[in-house]
Amino acid sequence: MRQYNAADTMSSSGKGDQGDDGEQGEEGKLGKNGPPGLAGVPGEPGLKGEIGPTGKMGPTGEKGDKGLKGFDGPVGLKGQTGATCDCGRYRKVVGQLDENVGKLRNTVRFVKNVVLGLKETEDRYYLLVKEPKKFREASMNCKLRGGMLAMPKTNNIYRLMADYISQAGLTRVYMGVQAQSKDTDGTGSYIYADSTPLREFAVWSQEEQLYSTSSPATNVSCVELLSTGTWTKVECETPLFFICEFPKSRRRGRGGTAASAS
């Protein structure tokens, strides 16, 4: 005969009673962030803050347009009666000063044109230096005097220079024209002493051609002005007299640069 125990009786009678709650377990790991929520209702504006410190001064603005003319001011008080002028005496003094100034101008003109032999145009002085020098030395000599070799850029200046050397009894002098290096196409050209190109004006002799198909020869790359008024090429090592030019604007207040150096 089979015997039944308490375990068999419990398993055959169904689910037992719920047991007591266990102890709280440890906190789990932090999960991922969820999606952002909807925007909330804007809050009320805060109170106005205090005035902040003064910032740095900005850059100066552009000059504004000229304003309208203001109203005329009130008429001033009448001045006191002036003293009687002895104008006759002052007129005599002024007249004497004018006469002395005229004499001084004539003296200066005499010194420039006769003693120093200077020639001049409206804006320049020209000085014939009777010291034979090579072209490079002549150019430096003019620069030391405050000018440069004379450049006959116009017909008037050219005639003045030609007459200058003719009146001095000379036959030729250096002027501020010389050859420059070959151009990109292999041809040669001439420039003035201030490095400006020799353009339309030129008075070459019949034997010379300014725009030739070959570059100027090295030993004849300088130019001389003849007393006949024509230009010819010359060796730069040839010692010649020369003419310097000086802008009048540079001579004011300097006591005569060209004169003191001649």
Coordinates of N, CA and C in Angstrom, one line a residue, residues 19-144:
G19 N 4.0 34.8 -0.6 CA 5.0 35.0 0.4 C 5.2 36.5 0.8
D20 N 6.0 36.8 1.7 CA 6.3 38.1 2.2 C 7.2 38.8 1.1
D21 N 7.2 40.2 1.0 CA 8.0 41.0 0.1 C 9.5 40.8 0.5
G22 N 10.3 40.7 -0.6 CA 11.7 40.7 -0.3 C 12.3 42.0 0.0
E23 N 13.6 42.1 0.3 CA 14.2 43.4 0.6 C 14.5 44.1 -0.7
Q24 N 14.5 45.5 -0.7 CA 14.8 46.3 -1.9 C 16.1 46.1 -2.5
G25 N 16.1 45.9 -3.8 CA 17.4 45.6 -4.4 C 18.2 46.9 -4.7
E26 N 19.4 46.7 -5.2 CA 20.3 47.8 -5.5 C 19.8 48.6 -6.7
E27 N 20.2 49.9 -6.7 CA 19.7 50.9 -7.8 C 20.3 50.4 -9.1
G28 N 19.5 50.4 -10.2 CA 20.0 50.0 -11.5 C 20.8 51.0 -12.2
K29 N 21.4 50.7 -13.4 CA 22.1 51.7 -14.1 C 21.2 52.7 -14.7
L30 N 21.8 54.0 -15.0 CA 21.1 55.1 -15.5 C 20.8 54.8 -17.0
G31 N 19.5 55.0 -17.3 CA 19.1 54.8 -18.7 C 19.4 55.9 -19.6
K32 N 19.2 55.8 -21.0 CA 19.5 56.8 -21.9 C 18.5 58.0 -21.8
N33 N 18.9 59.2 -22.2 CA 18.1 60.4 -22.2 C 16.9 60.2 -23.1
G34 N 15.7 60.6 -22.6 CA 14.6 60.5 -23.5 C 14.5 61.7 -24.4
P35 N 13.6 61.7 -25.3 CA 13.4 62.9 -26.3 C 13.0 64.1 -25.5
P36 N 13.4 65.3 -26.1 CA 13.1 66.6 -25.4 C 11.6 66.8 -25.4
G37 N 11.2 67.5 -24.3 CA 9.8 67.8 -24.2 C 9.4 69.0 -25.0
L38 N 8.1 69.3 -25.0 CA 7.6 70.5 -25.7 C 8.1 71.8 -25.0
A39 N 8.3 72.9 -25.8 CA 8.7 74.2 -25.3 C 7.6 74.7 -24.3
G40 N 8.1 75.2 -23.2 CA 7.2 75.7 -22.2 C 6.6 77.1 -22.5
V41 N 5.7 77.6 -21.8 CA 5.2 78.9 -22.0 C 6.2 79.9 -21.6
P42 N 6.5 81.0 -22.5 CA 7.5 82.0 -22.1 C 7.1 82.7 -20.8
G43 N 8.2 82.9 -20.0 CA 7.9 83.5 -18.7 C 7.8 85.0 -18.9
E44 N 7.5 85.7 -17.8 CA 7.3 87.1 -17.8 C 8.7 87.8 -17.9
P45 N 8.8 89.0 -18.7 CA 10.1 89.6 -18.8 C 10.6 90.1 -17.4
G46 N 12.0 90.0 -17.2 CA 12.5 90.4 -16.0 C 12.6 91.9 -15.8
L47 N 13.1 92.4 -14.7 CA 13.2 93.8 -14.4 C 14.4 94.4 -15.2
K48 N 14.3 95.7 -15.6 CA 15.4 96.3 -16.3 C 16.6 96.4 -15.5
G49 N 17.8 96.0 -16.1 CA 19.0 96.0 -15.3 C 19.6 97.4 -15.2
E50 N 20.6 97.5 -14.4 CA 21.3 98.8 -14.2 C 22.1 99.2 -15.4
I51 N 22.4 100.5 -15.7 CA 23.2 100.9 -16.8 C 24.7 100.4 -16.6
G52 N 25.2 99.8 -17.7 CA 26.5 99.2 -17.7 C 27.6 100.3 -17.8
P53 N 28.8 100.0 -17.6 CA 29.9 101.0 -17.7 C 30.1 101.5 -19.1
T54 N 30.6 102.7 -19.2 CA 30.8 103.3 -20.6 C 31.9 102.6 -21.4
G55 N 31.5 102.3 -22.6 CA 32.4 101.5 -23.5 C 33.5 102.4 -24.1
K56 N 34.5 101.8 -24.8 CA 35.5 102.6 -25.5 C 35.0 103.5 -26.5
M57 N 35.7 104.6 -26.7 CA 35.3 105.6 -27.8 C 35.5 105.0 -29.1
G58 N 34.5 105.1 -30.0 CA 34.6 104.6 -31.3 C 35.4 105.5 -32.2
P59 N 35.7 105.0 -33.5 CA 36.5 105.8 -34.4 C 35.8 107.1 -34.8
T60 N 36.6 108.1 -35.2 CA 36.0 109.4 -35.6 C 35.2 109.2 -36.9
G61 N 34.1 109.8 -36.9 CA 33.2 109.7 -38.1 C 33.7 110.6 -39.2
E62 N 33.1 110.5 -40.4 CA 33.5 111.3 -41.5 C 33.0 112.7 -41.3
K63 N 33.7 113.7 -42.0 CA 33.3 115.1 -41.8 C 31.9 115.3 -42.5
G64 N 31.1 115.9 -41.7 CA 29.7 116.2 -42.2 C 29.7 117.3 -43.2
D65 N 28.5 117.5 -43.9 CA 28.4 118.6 -44.8 C 28.4 119.9 -44.1
K66 N 28.8 121.0 -44.8 CA 28.8 122.3 -44.3 C 27.4 122.8 -44.0
G67 N 27.2 123.3 -42.8 CA 25.9 123.7 -42.4 C 25.5 125.0 -43.0
L68 N 24.3 125.4 -42.8 CA 23.8 126.6 -43.4 C 24.4 127.8 -42.7
K69 N 24.4 128.9 -43.4 CA 25.0 130.2 -42.8 C 24.0 130.7 -41.7
G70 N 24.6 131.0 -40.6 CA 23.8 131.5 -39.5 C 23.4 133.0 -39.7
F71 N 22.5 133.4 -38.8 CA 22.0 134.8 -38.9 C 23.2 135.8 -38.5
D72 N 23.1 136.9 -39.2 CA 24.1 138.0 -38.9 C 24.0 138.4 -37.4
G73 N 25.1 138.7 -36.8 CA 25.1 139.1 -35.4 C 24.7 140.6 -35.3
P74 N 24.5 141.1 -34.1 CA 24.2 142.5 -34.0 C 25.4 143.4 -34.4
V75 N 25.1 144.6 -34.8 CA 26.1 145.6 -35.2 C 26.9 145.9 -33.9
G76 N 28.2 146.0 -34.1 CA 29.1 146.4 -32.9 C 29.0 147.8 -32.6
L77 N 29.7 148.2 -31.5 CA 29.7 149.6 -31.1 C 30.6 150.4 -32.0
K78 N 30.4 151.6 -32.1 CA 31.2 152.5 -32.9 C 32.6 152.7 -32.3
G79 N 33.6 152.5 -33.0 CA 35.0 152.7 -32.5 C 35.3 154.1 -32.3
Q80 N 36.5 154.2 -31.6 CA 37.0 155.6 -31.3 C 37.6 156.2 -32.5
T81 N 37.6 157.5 -32.6 CA 38.2 158.2 -33.7 C 39.7 158.0 -33.7
G82 N 40.2 157.6 -34.9 CA 41.6 157.3 -35.0 C 42.4 158.6 -35.1
A83 N 43.8 158.5 -34.9 CA 44.7 159.6 -34.9 C 44.9 160.0 -36.4
T84 N 45.2 161.3 -36.6 CA 45.5 161.8 -37.9 C 46.8 161.2 -38.4
C85 N 46.8 160.7 -39.7 CA 47.9 160.0 -40.3 C 48.8 161.0 -41.0
D86 N 50.1 160.9 -40.8 CA 51.0 161.7 -41.6 C 51.4 160.8 -42.8
C87 N 50.5 160.6 -43.7 CA 50.6 159.7 -44.8 C 51.7 160.1 -45.8
G88 N 51.9 161.4 -46.0 CA 52.9 161.8 -46.9 C 54.3 161.3 -46.6
R89 N 54.7 161.2 -45.4 CA 56.0 160.7 -45.0 C 56.1 159.2 -45.3
Y90 N 55.0 158.5 -44.9 CA 55.1 157.0 -45.1 C 55.1 156.7 -46.6
R91 N 54.3 157.5 -47.4 CA 54.3 157.2 -48.8 C 55.7 157.4 -49.4
K92 N 56.4 158.3 -48.9 CA 57.8 158.6 -49.4 C 58.7 157.4 -49.0
V93 N 58.5 156.9 -47.8 CA 59.3 155.7 -47.3 C 59.0 154.5 -48.2
V94 N 57.7 154.2 -48.4 CA 57.3 153.1 -49.2 C 57.8 153.2 -50.6
G95 N 57.8 154.4 -51.2 CA 58.3 154.6 -52.5 C 59.8 154.3 -52.6
Q96 N 60.5 154.7 -51.6 CA 61.9 154.5 -51.6 C 62.2 153.0 -51.5
L97 N 61.4 152.3 -50.7 CA 61.6 150.8 -50.6 C 61.3 150.1 -51.9
D98 N 60.3 150.6 -52.6 CA 60.0 150.0 -53.9 C 61.1 150.2 -54.9
E99 N 61.7 151.4 -54.8 CA 62.8 151.7 -55.7 C 64.0 150.8 -55.4
N100 N 64.3 150.6 -54.1 CA 65.4 149.8 -53.7 C 65.2 148.3 -54.1
V101 N 63.9 147.8 -53.9 CA 63.6 146.5 -54.4 C 63.8 146.3 -55.9
G102 N 63.4 147.3 -56.6 CA 63.7 147.3 -58.1 C 65.1 147.2 -58.4
K103 N 65.9 148.0 -57.7 CA 67.4 147.9 -58.0 C 68.0 146.5 -57.6
L104 N 67.5 146.0 -56.5 CA 68.0 144.7 -56.0 C 67.6 143.6 -57.1
R105 N 66.4 143.7 -57.6 CA 66.0 142.7 -58.6 C 66.9 142.8 -59.9
N106 N 67.2 144.0 -60.3 CA 68.1 144.2 -61.4 C 69.5 143.6 -61.2
T107 N 69.9 143.8 -59.9 CA 71.3 143.3 -59.5 C 71.3 141.8 -59.6
V108 N 70.2 141.2 -59.0 CA 70.1 139.7 -59.0 C 70.1 139.2 -60.5
R109 N 69.3 139.9 -61.3 CA 69.2 139.5 -62.7 C 70.6 139.6 -63.4
F110 N 71.3 140.6 -63.1 CA 72.6 140.8 -63.6 C 73.6 139.7 -63.2
V111 N 73.5 139.3 -61.9 CA 74.4 138.3 -61.4 C 74.1 136.9 -62.1
K112 N 72.8 136.6 -62.2 CA 72.4 135.4 -62.8 C 72.7 135.3 -64.3
N113 N 72.5 136.3 -65.0 CA 72.6 136.3 -66.5 C 74.0 136.6 -67.0
V114 N 74.7 137.4 -66.3 CA 76.0 137.9 -66.7 C 77.2 137.2 -66.0
V115 N 77.2 137.4 -64.7 CA 78.3 136.8 -63.9 C 78.2 135.3 -63.9
L116 N 77.1 134.7 -63.6 CA 77.0 133.2 -63.5 C 76.6 132.6 -64.9
G117 N 76.1 133.4 -65.8 CA 75.7 132.9 -67.1 C 74.5 132.0 -67.0
L118 N 73.6 132.2 -66.1 CA 72.4 131.3 -66.0 C 71.4 131.7 -67.0
K119 N 70.7 130.7 -67.5 CA 69.5 131.0 -68.3 C 68.3 130.5 -67.6
E120 N 67.1 131.0 -67.9 CA 65.9 130.5 -67.1 C 64.7 130.5 -68.0
T121 N 63.8 129.7 -67.6 CA 62.4 129.7 -68.2 C 61.5 130.0 -67.0
E122 N 60.2 129.8 -67.2 CA 59.2 130.1 -66.2 C 59.4 129.3 -64.9
D123 N 59.9 128.1 -65.1 CA 59.9 127.2 -63.9 C 61.3 126.6 -63.7
R124 N 62.3 126.9 -64.5 CA 63.6 126.3 -64.3 C 64.8 127.2 -64.6
Y125 N 65.9 126.9 -64.0 CA 67.2 127.6 -64.3 C 68.1 126.6 -65.0
Y126 N 69.0 127.1 -65.9 CA 69.9 126.3 -66.7 C 71.3 126.9 -66.5
L127 N 72.3 126.0 -66.1 CA 73.6 126.4 -65.9 C 74.6 125.6 -66.8
L128 N 75.4 126.4 -67.5 CA 76.4 125.7 -68.4 C 77.7 125.6 -67.5
V129 N 78.1 124.3 -67.3 CA 79.3 124.0 -66.4 C 80.4 123.8 -67.3
K130 N 81.4 124.6 -67.3 CA 82.6 124.5 -68.1 C 83.7 123.7 -67.4
E131 N 83.4 122.5 -67.1 CA 84.3 121.6 -66.5 C 84.2 120.2 -67.3
P132 N 85.1 119.9 -68.1 CA 85.0 118.6 -68.9 C 84.9 117.4 -68.0
K133 N 83.8 116.7 -68.2 CA 83.6 115.4 -67.4 C 83.0 114.4 -68.3
K134 N 83.2 113.1 -67.9 CA 82.5 112.0 -68.5 C 81.0 112.1 -68.2
F135 N 80.2 111.4 -69.0 CA 78.8 111.5 -68.8 C 78.3 111.2 -67.4
R136 N 78.8 110.1 -66.8 CA 78.4 109.7 -65.5 C 78.8 110.7 -64.5
E137 N 80.0 111.3 -64.6 CA 80.5 112.3 -63.7 C 79.7 113.6 -63.8
A138 N 79.4 113.9 -65.1 CA 78.6 115.1 -65.3 C 77.2 115.0 -64.6
S139 N 76.6 113.8 -64.8 CA 75.3 113.6 -64.2 C 75.4 113.7 -62.6
M140 N 76.4 113.2 -62.0 CA 76.6 113.2 -60.6 C 76.9 114.7 -60.1
N141 N 77.6 115.4 -60.9 CA 77.9 116.8 -60.6 C 76.7 117.7 -60.5
C142 N 75.8 117.4 -61.5 CA 74.5 118.2 -61.5 C 73.7 117.8 -60.3
K143 N 73.7 116.5 -59.9 CA 72.9 116.1 -58.7 C 73.4 116.7 -57.4
L144 N 74.8 116.8 -57.3 CA 75.4 117.4 -56.2 C 75.0 118.9 -56.1

